[in-house]
mmCIF file of C-alpha atoms in Angstrom:
data_model
loop_
_atom_site.group_PDB
_atom_site.id
_atom_site.type_symbol
_atom_site.label_atom_id
_atom_site.label_comp_id
_atom_site.label_asym_id
_atom_site.label_seq_id
_atom_site.Cartn_x
_atom_site.Cartn_y
_atom_site.Cartn_z
ATOM 1 C CA MET A 554 -2.549 5.183 12.207
ATOM 2 C CA SER A 555 -4.086 6.442 8.983
ATOM 3 C CA LEU A 556 -2.581 8.130 5.951
ATOM 4 C CA THR A 557 -3.753 11.747 5.707
ATOM 5 C CA ASP A 558 -2.084 12.814 2.457
ATOM 6 C CA LEU A 559 0.465 11.840 -0.167
ATOM 7 C CA ASP A 560 3.038 14.122 -1.792
ATOM 8 C CA ILE A 561 5.098 12.910 -4.788
ATOM 9 C CA THR A 562 7.628 14.910 -6.797
ATOM 10 C CA GLY A 563 9.595 13.908 -9.880
ATOM 11 C CA TYR A 564 8.401 10.309 -10.251
ATOM 12 C CA ARG A 565 7.674 9.079 -13.782
ATOM 13 C CA SER A 566 4.510 10.870 -15.019
ATOM 14 C CA ILE A 567 4.198 12.847 -11.778
ATOM 15 C CA ARG A 568 5.881 16.218 -11.840
ATOM 16 C CA SER A 569 4.508 17.240 -8.456
ATOM 17 C CA ILE A 570 1.261 16.386 -6.709
ATOM 18 C CA ARG A 571 -0.103 16.463 -3.186
ATOM 19 C CA PHE A 572 -3.589 15.320 -2.286
ATOM 20 C CA PRO A 573 -5.552 14.169 0.765
ATOM 21 C CA LEU A 574 -6.609 10.579 1.442
ATOM 22 C CA LYS A 575 -9.692 9.421 3.284
ATOM 23 C CA ARG A 576 -10.618 6.209 5.006
ATOM 24 C CA LEU A 577 -11.476 4.955 1.524
ATOM 25 C CA THR A 578 -9.913 6.543 -1.556
ATOM 26 C CA VAL A 579 -10.951 5.475 -5.061
ATOM 27 C CA LEU A 580 -9.005 6.674 -8.108
ATOM 28 C CA VAL A 581 -10.409 5.945 -11.562
ATOM 29 C CA GLY A 582 -9.050 6.778 -15.002
ATOM 30 C CA GLY A 583 -8.037 5.508 -18.413
ATOM 31 C CA ASN A 584 -4.760 4.106 -19.636
ATOM 32 C CA GLY A 585 -1.674 6.306 -19.626
ATOM 33 C CA VAL A 586 -2.795 8.942 -17.119
ATOM 34 C CA GLY A 587 -0.504 7.718 -14.335
ATOM 35 C CA LYS A 588 -2.806 5.848 -11.934
ATOM 36 C CA THR A 589 -0.263 3.092 -11.371
ATOM 37 C CA ASN A 590 2.478 5.657 -10.717
ATOM 38 C CA LEU A 591 0.448 7.052 -7.809
ATOM 39 C CA TYR A 592 0.048 3.504 -6.510
ATOM 40 C CA ARG A 593 3.759 2.829 -6.974
ATOM 41 C CA GLY A 594 4.612 6.020 -5.112
ATOM 42 C CA LEU A 595 2.924 4.595 -2.036
ATOM 43 C CA GLU A 596 4.695 1.275 -2.552
ATOM 44 C CA LEU A 597 8.016 3.116 -2.491
ATOM 45 C CA VAL A 598 7.131 4.785 0.828
ATOM 46 C CA HIS A 599 6.431 1.289 2.149
ATOM 47 C CA ALA A 600 9.784 0.166 0.730
ATOM 48 C CA ALA A 601 11.532 2.986 2.610
ATOM 49 C CA ALA A 602 10.233 1.492 5.857
ATOM 50 C CA THR A 603 11.340 -2.035 4.963
ATOM 51 C CA GLY A 604 14.738 -0.891 3.641
ATOM 52 C CA ASP A 605 14.016 -1.885 0.030
ATOM 53 C CA LEU A 606 13.552 1.547 -1.556
ATOM 54 C CA VAL A 607 16.727 1.645 -3.653
ATOM 55 C CA ARG A 608 16.348 -2.025 -4.599
ATOM 56 C CA ASN A 609 12.802 -1.326 -5.849
ATOM 57 C CA LEU A 610 13.983 1.617 -7.935
ATOM 58 C CA ALA A 611 16.767 -0.531 -9.394
ATOM 59 C CA ARG A 612 14.154 -3.105 -10.447
ATOM 60 C CA GLU A 613 12.296 -0.343 -12.294
ATOM 61 C CA GLY A 614 15.360 0.248 -14.452
ATOM 62 C CA GLY A 615 17.230 2.627 -12.186
ATOM 63 C CA LEU A 616 16.788 6.262 -11.303
ATOM 64 C CA ALA A 617 16.955 7.496 -14.903
ATOM 65 C CA SER A 618 13.912 5.385 -15.782
ATOM 66 C CA ALA A 619 11.966 6.468 -12.704
ATOM 67 C CA MET A 620 12.695 10.181 -12.990
ATOM 68 C CA TRP A 621 10.203 12.742 -14.345
ATOM 69 C CA ALA A 622 11.060 13.125 -18.021
ATOM 70 C CA GLY A 623 8.954 16.175 -18.844
ATOM 71 C CA PRO A 624 9.891 19.866 -18.932
ATOM 72 C CA ARG A 625 11.995 20.933 -15.969
ATOM 73 C CA ARG A 626 12.661 24.381 -14.551
ATOM 74 C CA VAL A 627 16.259 25.373 -13.866
ATOM 75 C CA SER A 628 15.445 25.449 -10.138
ATOM 76 C CA ASP A 629 14.027 21.894 -10.162
ATOM 77 C CA LYS A 630 16.284 19.323 -8.540
ATOM 78 C CA PRO A 631 16.654 16.017 -10.398
ATOM 79 C CA ARG A 632 15.250 14.186 -7.386
ATOM 80 C CA LEU A 633 12.458 11.839 -6.416
ATOM 81 C CA ILE A 634 10.645 12.982 -3.284
ATOM 82 C CA PHE A 635 7.987 10.994 -1.452
ATOM 83 C CA GLU A 636 6.212 12.409 1.598
ATOM 84 C CA VAL A 637 3.260 11.223 3.667
ATOM 85 C CA GLY A 638 1.280 12.582 6.574
ATOM 86 C CA LEU A 639 0.248 10.045 9.220
ATOM 87 C CA ASP A 640 -2.619 10.719 11.593
ATOM 88 C CA THR A 641 -1.877 8.869 14.820
ATOM 89 C CA ILE A 642 -1.612 9.003 18.571
ATOM 90 C CA LEU A 643 2.023 8.239 19.273
ATOM 91 C CA PRO A 644 3.267 6.373 22.373
ATOM 92 C CA GLY A 645 3.058 8.451 25.525
ATOM 93 C CA ASP A 646 0.650 10.984 24.003
ATOM 94 C CA ASP A 647 -2.733 9.602 25.025
ATOM 95 C CA GLU A 648 -4.537 12.906 24.680
ATOM 96 C CA ALA A 649 -2.734 14.581 21.781
ATOM 97 C CA ALA A 650 -3.104 13.402 18.208
ATOM 98 C CA PHE A 651 -0.116 14.290 16.049
ATOM 99 C CA VAL A 652 0.309 14.156 12.292
ATOM 100 C CA PRO A 653 3.898 12.987 11.762
ATOM 101 C CA ARG A 654 5.295 13.730 8.330
ATOM 102 C CA TYR A 655 7.839 11.384 6.820
ATOM 103 C CA SER A 656 9.733 12.283 3.659
ATOM 104 C CA VAL A 657 12.525 10.651 1.700
ATOM 105 C CA GLU A 658 14.505 12.068 -1.212
ATOM 106 C CA VAL A 659 16.442 10.042 -3.786
ATOM 107 C CA GLY A 660 18.877 11.396 -6.377
ATOM 108 C CA PHE A 661 21.815 10.644 -8.597
ATOM 109 C CA GLY A 662 25.258 9.824 -7.244
ATOM 110 C CA ASN A 663 28.041 11.975 -5.863
ATOM 111 C CA SER A 664 31.175 11.415 -3.824
ATOM 112 C CA ARG A 665 29.588 11.763 -0.364
ATOM 113 C CA TYR A 666 29.171 8.000 0.010
ATOM 114 C CA GLU A 667 32.171 5.736 0.284
ATOM 115 C CA ALA A 668 30.398 2.442 -0.422
ATOM 116 C CA VAL A 669 28.238 2.928 -3.509
ATOM 117 C CA PHE A 670 28.052 1.718 -7.099
ATOM 118 C CA GLU A 671 28.490 4.292 -9.825
ATOM 119 C CA GLN A 672 24.891 4.333 -11.119
ATOM 120 C CA GLU A 673 23.158 3.323 -7.913
ATOM 121 C CA PRO A 674 20.254 5.557 -6.795
ATOM 122 C CA GLN A 675 21.280 7.358 -3.628
ATOM 123 C CA ILE A 676 19.163 8.446 -0.697
ATOM 124 C CA LYS A 677 19.907 12.127 -0.246
ATOM 125 C CA ALA A 678 17.691 13.122 2.641
ATOM 126 C CA GLU A 679 15.079 11.886 5.108
ATOM 127 C CA ASN A 680 12.956 13.591 7.708
ATOM 128 C CA LEU A 681 10.418 12.592 10.305
ATOM 129 C CA VAL A 682 8.784 15.710 11.733
ATOM 130 C CA LEU A 683 5.925 16.466 14.123
ATOM 131 C CA PRO A 684 4.521 19.719 12.712
ATOM 132 C CA GLY A 685 2.868 22.321 14.896
ATOM 133 C CA ARG A 686 3.446 25.712 16.418
ATOM 134 C CA ARG A 687 6.759 24.301 17.554
ATOM 135 C CA SER A 688 7.693 21.612 15.066
ATOM 136 C CA VAL A 689 9.793 18.785 16.451
ATOM 137 C CA THR A 690 12.212 16.924 14.194
ATOM 138 C CA LEU A 691 12.514 13.306 15.327
ATOM 139 C CA LEU A 692 14.828 12.163 12.532
ATOM 140 C CA GLU A 693 16.962 13.991 9.982
ATOM 141 C CA ARG A 694 19.315 12.510 7.448
ATOM 142 C CA LYS A 695 21.583 14.229 4.936
ATOM 143 C CA GLY A 696 23.589 11.882 2.783
ATOM 144 C CA PRO A 697 25.364 9.279 4.927
ATOM 145 C CA ALA A 698 24.956 11.269 8.162
ATOM 146 C CA ALA A 699 21.843 11.079 10.338
ATOM 147 C CA TRP A 700 20.724 12.207 13.771
ATOM 148 C CA TYR A 701 17.654 11.533 15.869
ATOM 149 C CA ARG A 702 16.044 12.905 19.010
ATOM 150 C CA ASP A 703 16.074 10.445 21.918
ATOM 151 C CA GLU A 704 13.371 9.959 24.564
ATOM 152 C CA ASP A 705 14.843 12.762 26.681
ATOM 153 C CA GLY A 706 14.735 15.182 23.754
ATOM 154 C CA ARG A 707 18.496 15.148 23.237
ATOM 155 C CA ILE A 708 19.899 15.116 19.713
ATOM 156 C CA ARG A 709 22.035 12.070 19.004
ATOM 157 C CA GLN A 710 24.246 11.473 15.991
ATOM 158 C CA LEU A 711 24.120 8.071 14.369
ATOM 159 C CA ASP A 712 27.447 6.490 15.276
ATOM 160 C CA HIS A 713 28.058 4.996 11.823
ATOM 161 C CA PRO A 714 27.506 6.368 8.301
ATOM 162 C CA LEU A 715 24.527 5.071 6.353
ATOM 163 C CA LEU A 716 24.910 3.384 2.980
ATOM 164 C CA ALA A 717 23.382 5.064 -0.050
ATOM 165 C CA SER A 718 20.968 2.136 -0.362
ATOM 166 C CA GLU A 719 19.629 2.072 3.207
ATOM 167 C CA THR A 720 17.060 4.355 4.742
ATOM 168 C CA ALA A 721 17.505 5.784 8.189
ATOM 169 C CA LEU A 722 13.887 4.831 8.924
ATOM 170 C CA SER A 723 14.705 1.150 8.462
ATOM 171 C CA ALA A 724 18.192 1.303 10.001
ATOM 172 C CA LEU A 725 17.352 3.121 13.250
ATOM 173 C CA ARG A 726 15.616 0.527 15.403
ATOM 174 C CA GLY A 727 14.978 0.751 19.106
ATOM 175 C CA THR A 728 16.127 4.380 19.337
ATOM 176 C CA LEU A 729 12.779 6.128 19.770
ATOM 177 C CA PRO A 730 9.230 4.742 20.221
ATOM 178 C CA GLU A 731 7.739 7.244 17.770
ATOM 179 C CA LEU A 732 10.227 6.252 15.090
ATOM 180 C CA ASP A 733 9.588 2.554 15.660
ATOM 181 C CA THR A 734 5.831 3.143 15.495
ATOM 182 C CA VAL A 735 5.996 4.935 12.150
ATOM 183 C CA ARG A 736 8.346 2.358 10.645
ATOM 184 C CA TYR A 737 6.254 -0.568 11.849
ATOM 185 C CA MET A 738 2.988 0.870 10.544
ATOM 186 C CA LEU A 739 4.401 1.757 7.127
ATOM 187 C CA ALA A 740 6.047 -1.648 6.825
ATOM 188 C CA GLU A 741 2.710 -3.369 7.583
ATOM 189 C CA TRP A 742 0.960 -1.833 4.554
ATOM 190 C CA ARG A 743 -0.208 -4.382 1.966
ATOM 191 C CA PHE A 744 -0.292 -3.912 -1.813
ATOM 192 C CA TYR A 745 -2.306 -6.210 -4.053
ATOM 193 C CA HIS A 746 -1.635 -5.679 -7.755
ATOM 194 C CA GLY A 747 -3.397 -8.589 -9.356
ATOM 195 C CA PHE A 748 -2.844 -12.218 -8.442
ATOM 196 C CA ARG A 749 -1.272 -14.824 -10.661
ATOM 197 C CA THR A 750 -3.891 -17.313 -11.808
ATOM 198 C CA ASP A 751 -1.840 -19.460 -14.201
ATOM 199 C CA SER A 752 -1.417 -23.178 -13.583
ATOM 200 C CA ASP A 753 1.660 -22.586 -11.399
ATOM 201 C CA SER A 754 0.054 -19.811 -9.354
ATOM 202 C CA PRO A 755 0.495 -20.040 -5.565
ATOM 203 C CA LEU A 756 -3.289 -19.551 -5.335
ATOM 204 C CA ARG A 757 -3.835 -22.961 -6.933
ATOM 205 C CA ARG A 758 -1.746 -24.802 -4.374
ATOM 206 C CA PRO A 759 -2.625 -25.804 -0.809
ATOM 207 C CA SER A 760 -1.322 -23.491 1.922
ATOM 208 C CA LEU A 761 0.703 -24.512 4.930
ATOM 209 C CA ALA A 762 -1.622 -25.123 7.863
ATOM 210 C CA VAL A 763 -0.475 -22.098 9.874
ATOM 211 C CA THR A 764 -2.871 -19.585 11.409
ATOM 212 C CA SER A 765 -2.826 -16.667 8.944
ATOM 213 C CA PRO A 766 -4.623 -13.464 9.916
ATOM 214 C CA THR A 767 -3.530 -11.498 6.817
ATOM 215 C CA LEU A 768 -3.181 -12.419 3.142
ATOM 216 C CA ASP A 769 0.318 -12.410 1.653
ATOM 217 C CA ALA A 770 0.941 -10.043 -1.269
ATOM 218 C CA ASP A 771 1.008 -12.953 -3.748
ATOM 219 C CA GLY A 772 -1.898 -14.774 -2.076
ATOM 220 C CA ARG A 773 0.086 -17.934 -1.394
ATOM 221 C CA ASN A 774 -1.523 -18.378 2.038
ATOM 222 C CA LEU A 775 -5.118 -17.963 0.821
ATOM 223 C CA GLY A 776 -6.179 -21.403 2.018
ATOM 224 C CA ALA A 777 -4.795 -20.679 5.484
ATOM 225 C CA VAL A 778 -6.444 -17.222 5.564
ATOM 226 C CA LEU A 779 -9.838 -18.735 4.748
ATOM 227 C CA ALA A 780 -9.312 -21.550 7.259
ATOM 228 C CA THR A 781 -8.354 -19.011 9.928
ATOM 229 C CA LEU A 782 -11.646 -17.195 9.350
ATOM 230 C CA LYS A 783 -13.644 -20.424 9.439
ATOM 231 C CA HIS A 784 -11.970 -22.449 12.162
ATOM 232 C CA ILE A 785 -10.162 -19.906 14.359
ATOM 233 C CA ARG A 786 -12.361 -16.829 14.241
ATOM 234 C CA GLY A 787 -15.497 -18.838 13.581
ATOM 235 C CA ASP A 788 -17.042 -15.999 11.581
ATOM 236 C CA THR A 789 -17.579 -16.223 7.823
ATOM 237 C CA VAL A 790 -20.740 -14.099 7.619
ATOM 238 C CA ASP A 791 -19.242 -11.438 5.322
ATOM 239 C CA LEU A 792 -17.363 -14.061 3.325
ATOM 240 C CA ASP A 793 -20.482 -16.201 2.809
ATOM 241 C CA ALA A 794 -22.538 -13.132 1.865
ATOM 242 C CA ALA A 795 -19.954 -12.109 -0.734
ATOM 243 C CA ILE A 796 -19.929 -15.611 -2.247
ATOM 244 C CA GLU A 797 -23.726 -15.657 -2.401
ATOM 245 C CA GLN A 798 -23.891 -12.220 -4.016
ATOM 246 C CA ALA A 799 -21.245 -13.114 -6.601
ATOM 247 C CA PHE A 800 -22.297 -16.712 -7.299
ATOM 248 C CA PRO A 801 -25.938 -17.196 -6.237
ATOM 249 C CA GLY A 802 -26.495 -20.673 -4.835
ATOM 250 C CA ALA A 803 -22.767 -21.497 -4.636
ATOM 251 C CA ARG A 804 -20.835 -22.145 -1.450
ATOM 252 C CA LEU A 805 -17.213 -22.155 -0.358
ATOM 253 C CA GLU A 806 -16.019 -25.334 1.329
ATOM 254 C CA ILE A 807 -13.206 -24.867 3.886
ATOM 255 C CA PRO A 808 -12.295 -28.167 5.595
ATOM 256 C CA PRO A 809 -10.408 -28.209 8.920
ATOM 257 C CA PRO A 810 -6.681 -27.975 8.090
ATOM 258 C CA GLU A 811 -4.447 -30.969 8.579
ATOM 259 C CA ARG A 812 -0.975 -30.774 7.065
ATOM 260 C CA ASP A 813 -2.230 -28.232 4.550
ATOM 261 C CA ALA A 814 -5.080 -25.732 4.381
ATOM 262 C CA SER A 815 -7.296 -25.877 1.309
ATOM 263 C CA PHE A 816 -10.679 -24.823 -0.013
ATOM 264 C CA SER A 817 -13.058 -25.630 -2.854
ATOM 265 C CA MET A 818 -16.191 -24.251 -4.495
ATOM 266 C CA ILE A 819 -19.510 -26.017 -5.011
ATOM 267 C CA PHE A 820 -21.818 -24.552 -7.642
ATOM 268 C CA PRO A 821 -25.592 -25.099 -7.840
ATOM 269 C CA GLU A 822 -25.346 -26.558 -11.351
ATOM 270 C CA MET A 823 -23.223 -29.442 -9.998
ATOM 271 C CA PRO A 824 -24.136 -29.741 -6.288
ATOM 272 C CA HIS A 825 -22.249 -33.009 -5.750
ATOM 273 C CA ARG A 826 -18.961 -31.878 -7.284
ATOM 274 C CA SER A 827 -16.319 -29.841 -5.476
ATOM 275 C CA PHE A 828 -14.026 -27.674 -7.585
ATOM 276 C CA ALA A 829 -10.515 -27.357 -6.137
ATOM 277 C CA PRO A 830 -8.408 -24.215 -6.729
ATOM 278 C CA ALA A 831 -6.592 -25.890 -9.625
ATOM 279 C CA GLU A 832 -9.963 -26.261 -11.402
ATOM 280 C CA LEU A 833 -11.425 -22.812 -10.805
ATOM 281 C CA SER A 834 -11.565 -20.158 -13.500
ATOM 282 C CA ASP A 835 -9.098 -17.278 -13.382
ATOM 283 C CA GLY A 836 -11.851 -14.816 -12.495
ATOM 284 C CA THR A 837 -13.274 -16.932 -9.680
ATOM 285 C CA LEU A 838 -9.845 -17.496 -8.190
ATOM 286 C CA GLN A 839 -8.992 -13.782 -8.461
ATOM 287 C CA PHE A 840 -12.256 -12.893 -6.721
ATOM 288 C CA LEU A 841 -11.626 -15.335 -3.857
ATOM 289 C CA ALA A 842 -8.122 -13.920 -3.390
ATOM 290 C CA LEU A 843 -9.554 -10.395 -3.169
ATOM 291 C CA LEU A 844 -12.015 -11.595 -0.530
ATOM 292 C CA GLY A 845 -9.083 -13.088 1.368
ATOM 293 C CA ALA A 846 -7.313 -9.725 1.244
ATOM 294 C CA LEU A 847 -10.344 -7.656 2.259
ATOM 295 C CA LEU A 848 -12.136 -9.901 4.763
ATOM 296 C CA ALA A 849 -9.206 -11.548 6.564
ATOM 297 C CA TYR A 850 -9.152 -12.129 10.317
ATOM 298 C CA ARG A 851 -6.820 -9.157 10.879
ATOM 299 C CA LEU A 852 -6.400 -6.426 8.297
ATOM 300 C CA PRO A 853 -3.174 -4.440 7.873
ATOM 301 C CA PRO A 854 -3.300 -0.699 8.681
ATOM 302 C CA PHE A 855 -3.475 0.133 4.971
ATOM 303 C CA ILE A 856 -4.588 -1.882 1.924
ATOM 304 C CA ALA A 857 -3.931 -0.762 -1.657
ATOM 305 C CA LEU A 858 -5.610 -2.478 -4.604
ATOM 306 C CA ASN A 859 -4.416 -1.799 -8.145
ATOM 307 C CA GLU A 860 -6.953 -2.691 -10.862
ATOM 308 C CA PRO A 861 -8.732 -5.344 -8.786
ATOM 309 C CA GLU A 862 -11.314 -5.770 -11.558
ATOM 310 C CA THR A 863 -8.780 -7.639 -13.732
ATOM 311 C CA SER A 864 -10.206 -10.993 -14.934
ATOM 312 C CA LEU A 865 -13.518 -10.376 -13.145
ATOM 313 C CA HIS A 866 -16.861 -10.615 -14.898
ATOM 314 C CA PRO A 867 -18.870 -7.381 -14.521
ATOM 315 C CA ASP A 868 -21.475 -9.308 -12.506
ATOM 316 C CA LEU A 869 -18.885 -9.740 -9.717
ATOM 317 C CA LEU A 870 -18.172 -6.017 -9.300
ATOM 318 C CA PRO A 871 -21.066 -5.212 -6.904
ATOM 319 C CA ALA A 872 -19.914 -8.011 -4.574
ATOM 320 C CA LEU A 873 -16.332 -6.748 -4.763
ATOM 321 C CA ALA A 874 -17.517 -3.205 -4.019
ATOM 322 C CA ARG A 875 -19.358 -4.437 -0.933
ATOM 323 C CA ALA A 876 -16.267 -6.327 0.270
ATOM 324 C CA ILE A 877 -14.192 -3.160 -0.194
ATOM 325 C CA ALA A 878 -16.767 -1.205 1.809
ATOM 326 C CA ARG A 879 -16.616 -3.787 4.629
ATOM 327 C CA ALA A 880 -12.827 -3.626 4.683
ATOM 328 C CA ALA A 881 -12.921 0.187 4.882
ATOM 329 C CA GLU A 882 -14.896 -0.140 8.123
ATOM 330 C CA ARG A 883 -11.864 -1.867 9.658
ATOM 331 C CA THR A 884 -8.876 -0.237 7.963
ATOM 332 C CA GLN A 885 -7.829 2.345 5.371
ATOM 333 C CA VAL A 886 -8.279 1.263 1.747
ATOM 334 C CA TRP A 887 -6.956 2.713 -1.529
ATOM 335 C CA VAL A 888 -8.374 1.503 -4.855
ATOM 336 C CA VAL A 889 -6.969 2.329 -8.290
ATOM 337 C CA THR A 890 -9.165 1.137 -11.141
ATOM 338 C CA HIS A 891 -9.944 1.406 -14.855
ATOM 339 C CA SER A 892 -13.494 0.340 -14.152
ATOM 340 C CA VAL A 893 -16.098 3.092 -13.913
ATOM 341 C CA PRO A 894 -18.771 0.488 -12.948
ATOM 342 C CA LEU A 895 -16.613 -0.644 -10.002
ATOM 343 C CA ALA A 896 -16.013 2.949 -8.896
ATOM 344 C CA GLU A 897 -19.747 3.651 -9.138
ATOM 345 C CA ALA A 898 -20.593 0.484 -7.194
ATOM 346 C CA ILE A 899 -18.185 1.498 -4.410
ATOM 347 C CA ALA A 900 -19.747 4.980 -4.359
ATOM 348 C CA GLU A 901 -23.206 3.435 -4.063
ATOM 349 C CA GLU A 902 -22.078 1.265 -1.140
ATOM 350 C CA THR A 903 -20.158 3.958 0.740
ATOM 351 C CA GLY A 904 -21.065 7.413 -0.529
ATOM 352 C CA ILE A 905 -17.377 8.036 -1.275
ATOM 353 C CA VAL A 906 -16.822 10.156 -4.389
ATOM 354 C CA PRO A 907 -14.292 8.539 -6.771
ATOM 355 C CA ARG A 908 -11.501 10.835 -7.956
ATOM 356 C CA THR A 909 -10.652 10.885 -11.657
ATOM 357 C CA VAL A 910 -6.980 10.725 -12.613
ATOM 358 C CA ILE A 911 -6.169 12.993 -15.551
ATOM 359 C CA ARG A 912 -3.225 14.589 -17.331
ATOM 360 C CA ARG A 913 -2.614 18.279 -16.701
ATOM 361 C CA ASP A 914 0.244 20.113 -18.393
ATOM 362 C CA GLY A 915 1.721 16.737 -19.289
ATOM 363 C CA GLY A 916 1.752 15.391 -15.737
ATOM 364 C CA THR A 917 -0.517 13.198 -13.626
ATOM 365 C CA TRP A 918 -3.206 15.115 -11.751
ATOM 366 C CA LEU A 919 -6.609 14.589 -10.106
ATOM 367 C CA GLU A 920 -9.684 16.250 -11.492
ATOM 368 C CA GLY A 921 -10.944 18.948 -9.120
ATOM 369 C CA LEU A 922 -7.710 19.087 -7.091
ATOM 370 C CA SER A 923 -6.561 22.647 -6.383
ATOM 371 C CA ASP A 924 -2.964 23.780 -6.752
ATOM 372 C CA ILE A 925 -2.592 23.788 -2.952
ATOM 373 C CA GLY A 926 -3.512 20.106 -2.749
ATOM 374 C CA ILE A 927 -7.130 20.120 -1.556
ATOM 375 C CA PHE A 928 -10.524 19.387 -3.039
ATOM 376 C CA PRO A 929 -12.502 22.618 -2.481
ATOM 377 C CA GLU A 930 -15.790 20.780 -1.952
ATOM 378 C CA ASP A 931 -14.257 18.973 1.038
#
């Protein structure tokens, strides 16, 4: 399942935008244009699948902080709307590829919910639709009430009202294979927004010796991810090539795990000295964590990187670009960056044209994007 497009309305610096996504999407731009808000919009779609959407908005300071604060037409609803198109072959449809569209709408409170705090963001509506000549609605939610279409095509009402803080997508489990597929795939997305590299960072500690095919969001299982590549998959070709490109003559040591899984670096200047994670520089540790995210044994269906160049020396960017290109051969990747050199290095590796994030009429926009949400040259 791949993400075909993203549609965001009313979120922070984004008045309204819809744009297509490819196997690899690279967004580049300066400070204050809204790159991170685009990234966060996708995170909130992921949170709708896990049931954490309202909690995430509350952490941002509540709905008032997250709402578009620019000029508003009288007809504009004070709502946040997130919508994605998902290109997939759903269960039971071996020959027909559908593009399900999932949307969720969040607004300020009213009296429709019985169990809700006064200033709590409220989920107003949700839809999961299969568009086409005869569109099929698989899920529809209005306020606390929701209904879904079962496997026989019959419309069924949810037998209990939903809370304002829970999404129907996360609450309806085992009702319809298509619904479960969409929820599972969205929930499996991974977002990497910088890794802590301070002395108490999880990256600097040994990992539990548990087979780990995918890197955790905070990187705490990095040692286990690297050990899984080395001792379970038995294939570190891409990993070794990335280390050599970034640190010529250096090598990554990954001993067989015992109680814990660990790793160390050996540099050509000191060939008889191993440097444990606690001794590595912030940039080196950040780079190794990115390799763990991009070259892991099993990649999630979607990886988003926000400013991965943070703490990295410019000499490391070509190796990072190559790792991103390798990951995009196995899954869908989204990169948001300040770094023009990184964007250019990715373009050189893949031929993908980076998109520049700009401000248009006060809101976040993409250079070259038409008002109908396409890039004419595509």
